[in-house]
C-alpha positions as semicolon CSV with decimal commas, in nm:
position;residue;x (nm);y (nm);z (nm)
1;M;1,896;0,338;-0,413
2;T;1,568;0,184;-0,477
3;T;1,531;-0,142;-0,617
4;K;1,347;-0,284;-0,887
5;V;1,101;-0,529;-0,896
6;K;1,113;-0,786;-1,172
7;G;0,805;-0,892;-1,445
8;T;0,523;-0,637;-1,331
9;C;0,297;-0,549;-1,570
10;V;0,395;-0,195;-1,472
11;P;0,748;-0,012;-1,321
12;V;0,786;-0,106;-0,945
13;E;1,091;0,024;-0,783
14;Y;1,094;0,073;-0,403
15;L;1,302;0,172;-0,104
16;V;1,359;0,012;0,259
17;L;1,295;0,320;0,500
18;G;1,273;0,345;0,913
19;P;1,347;0,170;1,169
20;I;1,102;-0,081;1,123
21;E;1,186;-0,125;0,735
22;N;0,900;-0,011;0,540
23;N;0,887;-0,084;0,190
24;V;0,844;0,275;0,033
25;Y;0,717;0,194;-0,349
26;I;0,754;0,439;-0,636
27;I;0,547;0,312;-0,958
28;S;0,515;0,541;-1,292
29;D;0,385;0,452;-1,663
30;G;0,489;0,754;-1,811
31;K;0,297;0,883;-1,760
32;A;0,223;0,961;-1,368
33;T;0,400;0,840;-1,046
34;I;0,280;0,744;-0,760
35;V;0,486;0,686;-0,420
36;V;0,300;0,464;-0,182
37;D;0,357;0,456;0,187
38;P;0,609;0,732;0,229
39;S;0,701;0,655;0,573
40;C;1,018;0,872;0,621
41;K;1,294;1,064;0,485
42;A;1,079;1,221;0,233
43;D;1,399;1,453;0,062
44;E;1,546;1,045;0,029
45;I;1,196;0,946;-0,116
46;L;1,245;1,269;-0,368
47;K;1,578;1,151;-0,477
48;A;1,523;0,859;-0,575
49;V;1,181;0,970;-0,780
50;G;1,452;1,160;-0,962
51;N;1,304;1,417;-1,261
52;R;0,968;1,272;-1,280
53;T;0,681;1,447;-1,112
54;V;0,518;1,303;-0,843
55;D;0,155;1,263;-0,898
56;A;-0,025;1,070;-0,590
57;I;0,055;0,929;-0,306
58;I;-0,116;0,679;-0,197
59;L;-0,129;0,570;0,208
60;T;-0,273;0,171;0,251
61;H;-0,368;0,246;0,590
62;R;-0,305;0,485;0,862
63;H;-0,028;0,384;1,081
64;S;0,239;0,647;1,182
65;D;0,504;0,390;0,980
66;H;0,311;0,451;0,654
67;V;0,227;0,797;0,628
68;G;0,523;0,970;0,847
69;A;0,625;1,137;0,533
70;A;0,318;1,192;0,369
71;K;0,233;1,585;0,426
72;E;0,615;1,700;0,407
73;L;0,618;1,480;0,081
74;R;0,331;1,694;-0,052
75;D;0,443;1,972;0,050
76;K;0,753;1,968;-0,162
77;T;0,538;1,810;-0,489
78;G;0,172;1,903;-0,470
79;A;0,066;1,567;-0,520
80;T;-0,241;1,409;-0,426
81;V;-0,292;1,254;-0,114
82;I;-0,531;0,952;-0,120
83;A;-0,656;0,725;0,132
84;S;-0,951;0,521;0,279
85;A;-1,253;0,676;0,342
86;I;-1,228;0,469;0,647
87;D;-0,892;0,572;0,808
88;A;-0,901;0,926;0,618
89;P;-0,987;1,109;0,940
90;I;-0,720;0,976;1,149
91;I;-0,448;1,070;0,892
92;T;-0,579;1,441;0,890
93;G;-0,601;1,468;1,237
94;E;-0,950;1,510;1,243
95;K;-0,989;1,196;1,469
96;K;-0,787;1,173;1,778
97;L;-0,498;0,928;1,718
98;P;-0,516;0,546;1,887
99;R;-0,315;0,554;2,196
100;D;-0,095;0,287;2,053
101;D;0,068;0,442;1,749
102;M;0,296;0,690;1,675
103;R;0,242;1,061;1,655
104;F;0,257;1,256;1,361
105;A;0,264;1,524;1,146
106;P;-0,099;1,500;1,014
107;C;-0,176;1,530;0,674
108;P;-0,493;1,650;0,454
109;V;-0,639;1,352;0,261
110;D;-0,695;1,515;-0,085
111;H;-0,886;1,181;-0,224
112;V;-1,026;0,922;-0,053
113;V;-1,142;0,624;-0,224
114;N;-1,411;0,307;-0,083
115;D;-1,388;-0,051;-0,181
116;G;-1,442;-0,152;-0,540
117;D;-1,333;0,178;-0,662
118;I;-1,141;0,250;-0,966
119;L;-0,848;0,479;-0,876
120;K;-0,748;0,629;-1,232
121;I;-0,367;0,723;-1,169
122;G;-0,252;0,838;-1,559
123;D;-0,320;0,575;-1,707
124;M;-0,338;0,288;-1,475
125;P;-0,652;0,200;-1,364
126;W;-0,604;0,034;-0,976
127;K;-0,900;-0,124;-0,846
128;V;-0,977;-0,056;-0,480
129;I;-1,033;-0,356;-0,193
130;L;-1,098;-0,257;0,135
131;T;-0,921;-0,548;0,374
132;P;-0,976;-0,409;0,664
133;G;-0,818;-0,625;0,988
134;H;-0,481;-0,423;1,080
135;T;-0,686;-0,108;1,070
136;E;-0,995;-0,062;0,993
137;G;-0,968;0,128;0,675
138;G;-0,707;-0,049;0,522
139;I;-0,688;-0,091;0,119
140;C;-0,509;-0,297;-0,078
141;L;-0,494;-0,188;-0,472
142;F;-0,461;-0,434;-0,811
143;L;-0,343;-0,342;-1,143
144;D;-0,489;-0,593;-1,387
145;P;-0,202;-0,651;-1,716
146;R;-0,447;-0,517;-2,002
147;F;-0,384;-0,198;-1,861
148;G;-0,011;-0,186;-1,726
149;T;0,247;-0,066;-1,995
150;N;0,401;-0,449;-2,005
151;P;0,053;-0,633;-2,090
152;E;0,254;-0,948;-2,062
153;G;0,370;-0,888;-1,746
154;A;0,250;-0,996;-1,411
155;P;-0,074;-0,874;-1,172
156;V;0,008;-0,623;-0,870
157;L;-0,131;-0,609;-0,585
158;I;-0,009;-0,306;-0,343
159;S;-0,114;-0,526;0,003
160;G;0,047;-0,269;0,319
161;D;0,030;-0,460;0,601
162;T;-0,236;-0,676;0,506
163;L;-0,055;-0,961;0,332
164;F;0,324;-1,076;0,407
165;C;0,598;-1,269;0,263
166;G;0,477;-1,575;0,420
167;S;0,236;-1,337;0,669
168;I;-0,005;-1,108;0,771
169;G;-0,043;-0,767;0,946
170;R;-0,053;-0,779;1,332
171;V;-0,434;-0,740;1,469
172;D;-0,349;-0,651;1,836
173;F;-0,335;-0,280;1,732
174;Q;-0,591;-0,055;1,821
175;G;-0,878;-0,121;1,509
176;G;-0,733;-0,470;1,423
177;D;-1,001;-0,756;1,405
178;M;-0,882;-1,128;1,352
179;N;-1,217;-1,175;1,168
180;A;-1,197;-0,944;0,961
181;M;-0,850;-0,975;0,851
182;R;-0,982;-1,340;0,764
183;R;-1,265;-1,224;0,513
184;S;-1,036;-0,993;0,335
185;L;-0,749;-1,294;0,293
186;K;-1,050;-1,440;0,157
187;R;-1,079;-1,149;-0,088
188;L;-0,713;-1,200;-0,156
189;A;-0,704;-1,511;-0,239
190;V;-0,917;-1,525;-0,590
191;L;-0,625;-1,315;-0,707
192;P;-0,417;-1,490;-1,016
193;D;-0,112;-1,709;-0,868
194;E;0,112;-1,497;-1,071
195;T;0,008;-1,199;-0,910
196;V;0,336;-0,984;-0,742
197;V;0,252;-0,912;-0,401
198;L;0,420;-0,539;-0,310
199;P;0,362;-0,591;0,119
200;G;0,476;-0,276;0,351
201;H;0,744;-0,438;0,520
202;N;0,940;-0,753;0,380
203;S;1,024;-0,926;0,110
204;I;0,791;-0,965;-0,238
205;T;0,616;-1,226;-0,313
206;K;0,295;-1,321;-0,489
207;I;-0,019;-1,441;-0,440
208;G;0,028;-1,836;-0,574
209;N;0,306;-1,819;-0,270
210;E;0,116;-1,778;-0,045
211;R;-0,190;-2,006;-0,042
212;K;-0,016;-2,249;0,148
213;R;0,160;-2,075;0,389
214;V;-0,090;-1,788;0,410
215;F;-0,410;-1,834;0,285
216;A;-0,473;-2,187;0,351
217;Y;-0,370;-2,119;0,735
218;Y;-0,578;-1,769;0,771
219;A;-0,890;-1,819;0,501
């Protein structure tokens, strides 16, 4: 069963899946449907999607708990898999998996993105923000309300494992970098306070809520 996120400029719902409770997001504007970071249990994700067509699978970074069901979901839906140009070679299996990550089924990446790209899915133009720190090629994606189905709703930030409610992603894994993380957080800190943050784990939050407890400390 999914949980719906309230007040956003585009409909967002999510499942919590896997041993470390990953948030798997389903975002649909009525024209296209996105699944973000399918960690595991592709059939459970598809059950939540229902009669909608999965058009795109977005992978915010290369860790196994965010890409574990990507290949199976792609095989079953034909959806376009999207990841950063930096992390894609590990997701596809072209580069060796870092020693501190769990094995997963390599997944083709159909479309790679870079910092500043506009990723148009359905009528949703998502701005790609490269946010290294947790991995070298982690990305966040931002949607302005002017381009959502509900222009009166709040902006949306898919934050992966960069920004959490009251915390940040770990930087002690291979490819992690605290200095890069600080720079990434500074980029997110300029977003509007009302921006709804969709993190890879834990509770939904807002940029304004993280000014004192995250940005003031790390950025």
